[in-house]
Amino acid sequence: AERARSSTALIRGDGEKLLEEGHRMAAQEEALASGLDAMDVEDPAFADEDGDVLVEDDDDDLDLAPPSDDDDDDDMPEDAATTSAPLEEDDKAAKTPDDAWVRLASHGDSVYATALTSAAGVVLAATGAGDDVARLTRIPIESPHNLTTLVLTGHSDSVTSLNFSHDAELLASGSYDGTAKVWLAATGSLLRTLEGPADIEWLTWHPRGDALLAGSGDGTTWLWHGRTGECLRVFVGHDGPVTSGFFTCDGNGIVTGSADGSVRAWAPKKGTCKHAFQLRAPVAAVTGHPSDPALAIAALDIDASSLAGSGGDDAPPSQHTQPPLGAAVLHLKTKKTIAAMPLTSDSACTTASLAPTVAWAATGDDAGRLRVSDYGHTIGADGAAALRHDMGVSAAAIVEARWHAREPRVTVATADGHVRGVDARTGTVLYALHNGGRAADLVLAMTYLSTNTDDDFVLTAGDDKLPRLFRVRRAADTSFVKVLASSSE
């Protein structure tokens, strides 16, 4: 984890130069404003195939109540949160299995970005690396050995981010060279090259349209029409690198997080900032709720030893004398921090996500601990979310923790290359997947795909340059079975 942070710091480098670039982009934004003011609401970037508008700026009434957990809490004991010691690592055995369903083509350098989607019986897996190359692999689910891989070249620096469009027709790649490229997923042909930012930290597609959003180390966030290449908006306001961002699930809002310690909610069509949450710690990641456009969670890149007793302007007043925040649940409509996840150790929070069906949040840290909190129930004046589980998943840092689309379970990837599924109701580990004992090679990226079938797919990649795609299937008795390529044909 420290190596990854150091690499990012080196690449971001000259802060003053980047801020000058940000001022240049601000001037460019003013030039764009006149054209955007005349932009019709029915712009195709914000419309689906039926012509329905996907992005609006009006503040229609929303259901602001957090999702109820009554239906999913029947099997959960009513006693205090469970806490467990780190699990014994299976890879301490003489030989650790490699549970990968498919091992993808190796890159020439560390892999920094992964993406997954599925369509018509095929899994599409994308990887991007320090060799300036992205790879797109098509894996037939019924015959994974018949996979085909396309090499996507054209970037002149590390590929840092990848994302598939909602319909799986387009793949976007972002690079430290300052360009985003849009590729046809069916053929690997380059459709557009989008320019403007100093570099690209991340990118993501609109949930139902062709708008592409990307954040830069120069403090700006860019919005393009992915198919035409038209720049629709440049968002200026952050004073540091924009480390993370997303479209709200209804497509009507944009949220970004920055190393300047703020999370900003934007009006996409107007380009204005609706509110800035001041969290007073670098934002490592911010993600939205899968079905409630008013909710977001931010993971803060700070540990208790470096900022004891600090809080944010949007946190409860007592937070200034309490342990610092590891993560915070934000309400974008009321502009309030509705629940806090204080740090309970000297470890920094690395990932945070919200459950789709219950008012729970999962956070992971660089000491390998997974915490499941109930943000629908807060404790004390500082508004801390009730802790349900605090468990040691690994001795290695947690890279990602992602919820299943329909069930209260979390898939966790750790830097030592292992993947585990955890029942968030009980804290039970449902399955563990191993990478063949290559713990010395840090995993830097993970993408989780929960499908409409009983199959889950997890793509991991990192320093060993060899991406691994894992597959887990729910059996008839509701247990989970790891699937190897030889058993899936």
Coordinates of N, CA and C in Angstrom, one line a residue, residues 94-274:
A94 N 2.3 -25.6 3.2 CA 3.5 -25.9 2.3 C 3.2 -25.4 0.9
K95 N 2.0 -25.6 0.4 CA 1.7 -25.2 -1.0 C 0.3 -24.5 -1.0
T96 N 0.2 -23.3 -1.5 CA -1.0 -22.6 -1.6 C -1.6 -22.8 -3.0
P97 N -2.9 -23.1 -3.1 CA -3.5 -23.3 -4.4 C -3.7 -22.0 -5.1
D98 N -3.7 -22.1 -6.4 CA -4.1 -20.9 -7.3 C -5.5 -21.2 -7.7
D99 N -6.5 -20.5 -7.1 CA -7.9 -20.7 -7.4 C -8.4 -19.9 -8.5
A100 N -7.6 -19.3 -9.3 CA -8.1 -18.5 -10.4 C -8.9 -19.3 -11.4
W101 N -10.0 -18.8 -11.8 CA -10.8 -19.4 -12.9 C -10.0 -19.3 -14.2
V102 N -9.5 -18.1 -14.5 CA -8.7 -17.8 -15.7 C -7.6 -16.9 -15.3
R103 N -6.4 -17.2 -15.8 CA -5.3 -16.3 -15.7 C -5.1 -15.6 -17.0
L104 N -5.2 -14.2 -17.0 CA -5.2 -13.5 -18.2 C -3.8 -13.2 -18.7
A105 N -3.6 -12.6 -19.9 CA -2.3 -12.4 -20.4 C -1.6 -11.4 -19.5
S106 N -0.3 -11.7 -19.4 CA 0.6 -10.9 -18.5 C 0.9 -9.5 -19.2
H107 N 1.1 -8.5 -18.3 CA 1.5 -7.2 -18.8 C 3.1 -7.1 -18.6
G108 N 3.6 -6.0 -19.1 CA 5.1 -5.8 -19.0 C 5.5 -5.0 -17.8
D109 N 4.5 -4.6 -17.0 CA 4.8 -3.8 -15.8 C 3.6 -4.0 -14.8
S110 N 3.7 -3.4 -13.7 CA 2.6 -3.6 -12.7 C 1.3 -3.1 -13.2
V111 N 0.2 -3.8 -12.8 CA -1.1 -3.6 -13.3 C -1.8 -2.7 -12.3
Y112 N -2.3 -1.5 -12.8 CA -2.9 -0.5 -11.9 C -4.5 -0.5 -12.0
A113 N -5.0 -1.0 -13.1 CA -6.5 -0.8 -13.3 C -7.1 -2.1 -13.8
T114 N -8.3 -2.3 -13.4 CA -9.1 -3.5 -13.9 C -10.6 -3.0 -14.1
A115 N -11.3 -3.8 -14.9 CA -12.7 -3.5 -15.2 C -13.3 -4.8 -15.6
L116 N -14.6 -5.0 -15.3 CA -15.3 -6.2 -15.6 C -16.8 -5.8 -16.0
T117 N -17.3 -6.6 -17.0 CA -18.7 -6.6 -17.3 C -19.0 -7.9 -18.0
S118 N -20.3 -8.1 -18.2 CA -20.7 -9.4 -18.9 C -21.9 -9.1 -19.8
A119 N -21.9 -9.9 -20.9 CA -23.0 -9.7 -21.9 C -23.1 -11.0 -22.7
A120 N -24.3 -11.5 -22.9 CA -24.5 -12.6 -23.8 C -23.6 -13.8 -23.6
G121 N -23.5 -14.2 -22.3 CA -22.7 -15.4 -22.0 C -21.2 -15.2 -22.1
V122 N -20.7 -14.0 -22.1 CA -19.3 -13.7 -22.2 C -19.0 -12.7 -21.1
V123 N -17.8 -12.9 -20.4 CA -17.3 -12.0 -19.5 C -16.2 -11.1 -20.2
L124 N -16.3 -9.8 -20.1 CA -15.3 -8.9 -20.6 C -14.4 -8.4 -19.5
A125 N -13.1 -8.6 -19.6 CA -12.2 -8.2 -18.6 C -11.2 -7.3 -19.2
A126 N -11.0 -6.1 -18.6 CA -10.0 -5.2 -19.1 C -8.9 -4.9 -18.0
T127 N -7.7 -4.8 -18.4 CA -6.6 -4.5 -17.5 C -5.7 -3.4 -18.1
G128 N -5.2 -2.5 -17.2 CA -4.3 -1.5 -17.7 C -3.0 -1.4 -16.8
A129 N -1.9 -1.0 -17.3 CA -0.6 -1.2 -16.6 C 0.4 -0.1 -16.8
G130 N 1.5 -0.2 -16.1 CA 2.6 0.7 -16.2 C 3.3 0.6 -17.5
D131 N 3.0 -0.4 -18.3 CA 3.6 -0.6 -19.7 C 2.9 0.2 -20.7
D132 N 1.9 1.1 -20.3 CA 1.2 2.0 -21.1 C 0.2 1.3 -22.0
V133 N -0.1 0.1 -21.7 CA -1.0 -0.7 -22.5 C -2.2 -1.2 -21.7
A134 N -3.4 -1.2 -22.4 CA -4.6 -1.8 -21.9 C -4.9 -3.1 -22.7
R135 N -5.4 -4.1 -22.0 CA -5.8 -5.4 -22.6 C -7.2 -5.6 -22.4
L136 N -7.9 -6.1 -23.4 CA -9.3 -6.4 -23.4 C -9.5 -7.9 -23.7
T137 N -10.0 -8.7 -22.8 CA -10.2 -10.1 -22.9 C -11.6 -10.5 -22.9
R138 N -12.0 -11.3 -23.9 CA -13.4 -11.9 -23.9 C -13.3 -13.4 -23.5
I139 N -14.0 -13.7 -22.5 CA -14.0 -15.1 -21.9 C -15.4 -15.7 -22.0
P140 N -15.6 -16.6 -22.9 CA -16.9 -17.3 -22.9 C -17.1 -18.1 -21.6
I141 N -18.2 -17.9 -20.9 CA -18.4 -18.5 -19.6 C -18.4 -20.0 -19.7
E142 N -19.0 -20.6 -20.7 CA -19.1 -22.0 -20.8 C -17.8 -22.6 -21.4
S143 N -16.9 -21.8 -22.0 CA -15.6 -22.4 -22.5 C -14.5 -21.4 -22.3
P144 N -14.1 -21.2 -21.1 CA -13.1 -20.1 -20.8 C -11.8 -20.3 -21.4
H145 N -11.4 -21.5 -21.8 CA -10.1 -21.7 -22.5 C -10.2 -21.1 -23.9
N146 N -11.3 -20.8 -24.4 CA -11.4 -20.2 -25.8 C -11.4 -18.6 -25.7
L147 N -10.8 -18.1 -24.7 CA -10.7 -16.6 -24.5 C -9.9 -16.0 -25.7
T148 N -10.2 -14.7 -25.9 CA -9.4 -14.0 -26.9 C -9.0 -12.6 -26.2
T149 N -7.8 -12.2 -26.5 CA -7.3 -10.9 -25.9 C -6.9 -9.9 -27.0
L150 N -7.3 -8.7 -26.8 CA -7.0 -7.6 -27.7 C -6.0 -6.7 -27.0
V151 N -5.0 -6.2 -27.6 CA -4.0 -5.3 -27.0 C -4.3 -3.9 -27.5
L152 N -4.6 -3.0 -26.6 CA -5.1 -1.6 -26.9 C -3.9 -0.7 -26.6
T153 N -3.3 -0.2 -27.7 CA -2.1 0.7 -27.6 C -2.5 2.1 -28.0
G154 N -1.6 3.0 -27.6 CA -1.8 4.4 -27.9 C -1.5 5.4 -26.8
H155 N -1.6 4.9 -25.6 CA -1.3 5.8 -24.4 C 0.2 5.9 -24.3
S156 N 0.7 7.0 -23.8 CA 2.2 7.2 -23.7 C 2.6 7.2 -22.3
D157 N 1.7 6.9 -21.3 CA 2.1 6.7 -19.9 C 1.2 5.7 -19.3
S158 N 1.4 5.4 -18.0 CA 0.7 4.3 -17.4 C -0.8 4.5 -17.5
V159 N -1.5 3.3 -17.8 CA -3.0 3.3 -17.8 C -3.5 3.1 -16.4
T160 N -4.2 4.1 -15.9 CA -4.5 4.2 -14.5 C -6.0 3.9 -14.2
S161 N -6.8 3.8 -15.2 CA -8.3 3.6 -14.9 C -8.9 3.0 -16.1
L162 N -9.9 2.2 -15.9 CA -10.7 1.6 -16.9 C -12.2 1.5 -16.5
N163 N -13.1 1.6 -17.4 CA -14.5 1.4 -17.1 C -15.3 1.1 -18.4
F164 N -16.2 0.1 -18.2 CA -17.1 -0.2 -19.3 C -18.4 0.6 -19.2
S165 N -19.0 0.9 -20.4 CA -20.2 1.7 -20.4 C -21.4 0.7 -19.9
H166 N -22.5 1.3 -19.7 CA -23.6 0.6 -19.1 C -24.1 -0.5 -20.0
D167 N -24.0 -0.4 -21.3 CA -24.4 -1.4 -22.2 C -23.3 -2.3 -22.7
A168 N -22.1 -2.2 -22.1 CA -21.0 -3.0 -22.4 C -20.5 -2.8 -23.9
E169 N -20.9 -1.8 -24.5 CA -20.4 -1.5 -25.9 C -19.1 -0.8 -26.0
L170 N -18.8 0.0 -25.0 CA -17.7 0.9 -25.0 C -16.8 0.6 -23.8
L171 N -15.5 0.7 -24.0 CA -14.5 0.7 -22.9 C -13.7 2.0 -22.9
A172 N -13.7 2.6 -21.7 CA -12.9 3.9 -21.6 C -11.6 3.5 -20.8
S173 N -10.5 4.1 -21.3 CA -9.2 4.0 -20.6 C -8.7 5.4 -20.3
G174 N -8.1 5.5 -19.1 CA -7.5 6.8 -18.7 C -6.1 6.6 -18.3
S175 N -5.3 7.6 -18.6 CA -3.8 7.5 -18.4 C -3.2 8.7 -17.8
Y176 N -2.0 8.5 -17.2 CA -1.3 9.7 -16.7 C -0.8 10.5 -17.8
D177 N -0.9 10.1 -19.1 CA -0.6 11.0 -20.2 C -1.6 12.1 -20.5
G178 N -2.7 12.1 -19.7 CA -3.7 13.2 -19.8 C -4.8 12.9 -20.8
T179 N -4.8 11.7 -21.3 CA -5.9 11.4 -22.3 C -6.8 10.3 -21.8
A180 N -8.0 10.4 -22.2 CA -8.9 9.2 -22.1 C -9.2 8.7 -23.5
K181 N -9.2 7.4 -23.7 CA -9.5 6.8 -25.0 C -10.8 6.0 -24.8
V182 N -11.6 6.0 -25.9 CA -12.8 5.3 -25.9 C -12.7 4.2 -27.0
W183 N -12.9 2.9 -26.6 CA -12.7 1.8 -27.5 C -14.0 1.1 -27.7
L184 N -14.2 0.5 -28.9 CA -15.3 -0.4 -29.2 C -15.0 -1.7 -28.5
A185 N -15.9 -2.2 -27.6 CA -15.6 -3.4 -26.9 C -15.6 -4.6 -27.8
A186 N -16.4 -4.6 -28.8 CA -16.6 -5.7 -29.7 C -15.3 -6.0 -30.5
T187 N -14.6 -4.9 -30.9 CA -13.5 -5.1 -31.8 C -12.1 -4.6 -31.3
G188 N -12.2 -3.8 -30.2 CA -11.0 -3.2 -29.7 C -10.5 -2.0 -30.5
S189 N -11.4 -1.5 -31.5 CA -11.0 -0.4 -32.3 C -11.1 0.9 -31.5
L190 N -10.2 1.9 -31.7 CA -10.3 3.1 -31.0 C -11.3 4.0 -31.7
L191 N -12.3 4.5 -30.8 CA -13.3 5.4 -31.3 C -13.0 6.8 -31.1
R192 N -12.5 7.2 -29.9 CA -12.2 8.6 -29.7 C -11.0 8.7 -28.7
T193 N -10.2 9.8 -28.9 CA -9.2 10.2 -27.9 C -9.6 11.5 -27.3
L194 N -9.8 11.6 -26.0 CA -10.3 12.8 -25.3 C -9.2 13.4 -24.6
E195 N -9.0 14.7 -24.8 CA -7.8 15.4 -24.2 C -8.3 16.6 -23.4
G196 N -7.4 17.1 -22.5 CA -7.6 18.2 -21.7 C -7.0 18.2 -20.3
P197 N -7.2 17.2 -19.5 CA -6.6 17.2 -18.2 C -5.1 17.0 -18.2
A198 N -4.4 17.4 -17.1 CA -3.0 17.2 -17.0 C -2.7 15.7 -16.9
D199 N -3.5 15.0 -16.2 CA -3.5 13.5 -16.1 C -4.9 13.0 -15.8
I200 N -5.0 11.7 -15.8 CA -6.3 11.1 -15.4 C -6.1 10.1 -14.3
E201 N -6.8 10.4 -13.1 CA -6.7 9.6 -12.0 C -7.8 8.4 -12.0
W202 N -9.0 8.7 -12.6 CA -10.1 7.8 -12.6 C -11.1 8.3 -13.7
L203 N -11.9 7.4 -14.1 CA -13.0 7.7 -15.0 C -14.2 6.8 -14.8
T204 N -15.3 7.2 -15.2 CA -16.5 6.4 -15.1 C -17.6 6.9 -16.0
W205 N -18.4 6.0 -16.5 CA -19.5 6.3 -17.4 C -20.8 6.6 -16.7
H206 N -21.6 7.4 -17.4 CA -23.0 7.6 -16.9 C -23.7 6.3 -16.7
P207 N -24.6 6.1 -15.7 CA -25.2 4.8 -15.5 C -26.2 4.3 -16.6
R208 N -26.6 5.3 -17.5 CA -27.5 4.9 -18.6 C -27.2 5.6 -19.9
G209 N -26.2 6.4 -19.9 CA -25.9 7.2 -21.1 C -24.5 7.1 -21.6
D210 N -24.1 8.0 -22.5 CA -22.8 8.0 -23.1 C -21.9 9.1 -22.5
A211 N -22.3 9.7 -21.4 CA -21.4 10.8 -20.8 C -20.3 10.1 -20.0
L212 N -19.1 10.6 -20.2 CA -17.9 10.0 -19.5 C -17.3 11.1 -18.6
L213 N -17.1 10.7 -17.4 CA -16.6 11.6 -16.3 C -15.2 11.2 -15.9
A214 N -14.3 12.1 -15.8 CA -12.9 11.8 -15.4 C -12.3 12.9 -14.4
G215 N -11.5 12.4 -13.5 CA -10.9 13.3 -12.5 C -9.4 13.4 -12.7
S216 N -8.8 14.5 -12.5 CA -7.4 14.8 -12.8 C -6.6 15.2 -11.5
G217 N -5.3 15.0 -11.6 CA -4.4 15.4 -10.5 C -4.3 17.0 -10.5
D218 N -4.8 17.7 -11.5 CA -4.7 19.1 -11.5 C -5.9 19.8 -10.8
G219 N -6.7 19.0 -10.2 CA -7.9 19.5 -9.5 C -9.1 19.7 -10.3
T220 N -9.1 19.4 -11.6 CA -10.3 19.5 -12.4 C -11.0 18.2 -12.6
T221 N -12.3 18.2 -13.0 CA -13.0 17.1 -13.4 C -13.7 17.4 -14.7
W222 N -13.6 16.4 -15.6 CA -14.0 16.6 -17.0 C -15.2 15.7 -17.4
L223 N -16.1 16.3 -18.2 CA -17.2 15.6 -18.6 C -17.3 15.7 -20.2
W224 N -17.2 14.5 -20.8 CA -17.3 14.4 -22.3 C -18.5 13.6 -22.7
H225 N -18.9 13.8 -24.0 CA -19.7 12.9 -24.7 C -18.8 11.8 -25.2
G226 N -18.9 10.6 -24.7 CA -18.0 9.5 -25.1 C -18.0 9.1 -26.5
R227 N -19.1 9.2 -27.2 CA -19.1 8.8 -28.6 C -18.7 9.9 -29.5
T228 N -19.1 11.1 -29.3 CA -18.7 12.2 -30.2 C -17.4 12.9 -29.8
G229 N -17.0 12.7 -28.6 CA -15.7 13.4 -28.1 C -15.9 14.8 -27.7
E230 N -17.2 15.3 -27.7 CA -17.4 16.7 -27.3 C -17.2 16.9 -25.8
C231 N -16.5 18.0 -25.4 CA -16.3 18.3 -24.0 C -17.6 19.1 -23.6
L232 N -18.3 18.5 -22.6 CA -19.5 19.1 -22.2 C -19.4 20.0 -21.0
R233 N -18.4 19.8 -20.1 CA -18.2 20.6 -19.0 C -16.8 20.3 -18.3
V234 N -16.2 21.4 -17.7 CA -15.1 21.2 -16.9 C -15.4 21.7 -15.5
F235 N -15.3 20.9 -14.5 CA -15.7 21.3 -13.1 C -14.4 21.7 -12.4
V236 N -14.4 23.0 -11.9 CA -13.3 23.5 -11.2 C -13.7 24.0 -9.8
G237 N -12.9 23.6 -8.8 CA -13.2 24.0 -7.4 C -12.3 23.3 -6.4
H238 N -11.8 22.1 -6.7 CA -10.9 21.4 -5.8 C -9.6 22.1 -5.8
D239 N -8.9 22.1 -4.7 CA -7.5 22.6 -4.5 C -6.5 21.6 -4.5
G240 N -6.8 20.4 -4.9 CA -5.9 19.3 -4.9 C -6.3 18.2 -5.9
P241 N -5.6 17.2 -6.1 CA -5.9 16.1 -7.0 C -7.3 15.6 -6.7
V242 N -8.1 15.3 -7.8 CA -9.4 14.7 -7.7 C -9.2 13.2 -7.7
T243 N -9.3 12.6 -6.5 CA -8.9 11.2 -6.3 C -10.0 10.2 -6.7
S244 N -11.3 10.7 -6.7 CA -12.4 9.7 -6.9 C -13.6 10.5 -7.3
G245 N -14.6 9.8 -7.9 CA -15.8 10.5 -8.3 C -16.8 9.5 -8.9
F246 N -18.1 10.0 -9.0 CA -19.1 9.1 -9.6 C -20.3 9.9 -10.0
F247 N -21.1 9.3 -10.9 CA -22.5 9.8 -11.1 C -23.4 9.2 -10.0
T248 N -24.3 9.9 -9.5 CA -25.3 9.3 -8.6 C -26.1 8.3 -9.4
C249 N -26.7 7.4 -8.7 CA -27.3 6.2 -9.4 C -28.5 6.6 -10.3
D250 N -29.1 7.8 -10.1 CA -30.2 8.2 -11.0 C -29.6 9.0 -12.2
G251 N -28.3 9.2 -12.2 CA -27.7 10.0 -13.2 C -27.8 11.5 -13.2
N252 N -28.5 12.0 -12.2 CA -28.8 13.4 -12.1 C -27.7 14.2 -11.4
G253 N -26.7 13.6 -10.8 CA -25.8 14.3 -10.0 C -24.4 13.8 -10.2
I254 N -23.4 14.6 -9.9 CA -22.0 14.2 -9.9 C -21.4 14.5 -8.5
V255 N -20.6 13.6 -8.0 CA -19.9 13.8 -6.7 C -18.4 13.5 -6.9
T256 N -17.5 14.3 -6.4 CA -16.1 14.1 -6.5 C -15.5 14.3 -5.1
G257 N -14.4 13.5 -4.9 CA -13.6 13.7 -3.7 C -12.2 14.0 -4.0
S258 N -11.5 14.7 -3.1 CA -10.2 15.3 -3.4 C -9.2 15.1 -2.3
A259 N -7.9 15.2 -2.6 CA -6.8 15.2 -1.7 C -6.9 16.5 -0.8
D260 N -7.7 17.5 -1.2 CA -7.8 18.7 -0.5 C -8.7 18.5 0.8
G261 N -9.3 17.3 0.9 CA -10.1 17.0 2.1 C -11.6 17.3 1.9
S262 N -12.0 17.6 0.7 CA -13.4 17.9 0.5 C -14.1 16.9 -0.5
V263 N -15.4 16.8 -0.3 CA -16.2 16.1 -1.2 C -17.2 17.1 -1.8
R264 N -17.3 17.2 -3.1 CA -18.2 18.2 -3.7 C -19.3 17.5 -4.5
A265 N -20.5 18.0 -4.3 CA -21.7 17.6 -5.1 C -21.9 18.7 -6.2
W266 N -22.0 18.2 -7.5 CA -22.1 19.2 -8.6 C -23.4 19.0 -9.3
A267 N -23.9 20.1 -9.9 CA -25.0 20.1 -10.9 C -24.4 19.8 -12.3
P268 N -24.6 18.7 -12.9 CA -23.9 18.4 -14.2 C -24.2 19.4 -15.3
K269 N -25.4 19.8 -15.5 CA -25.7 20.7 -16.6 C -25.2 22.1 -16.4
K270 N -25.3 22.6 -15.1 CA -24.9 24.0 -14.9 C -23.4 24.1 -14.5
G271 N -22.8 23.0 -14.1 CA -21.4 23.0 -13.7 C -21.1 23.7 -12.4
T272 N -22.2 23.9 -11.6 CA -22.0 24.6 -10.3 C -21.9 23.6 -9.2
C273 N -21.2 24.0 -8.1 CA -21.0 23.1 -6.9 C -22.2 23.4 -6.0
K274 N -23.0 22.3 -5.7 CA -24.2 22.5 -4.8 C -23.7 22.5 -3.4

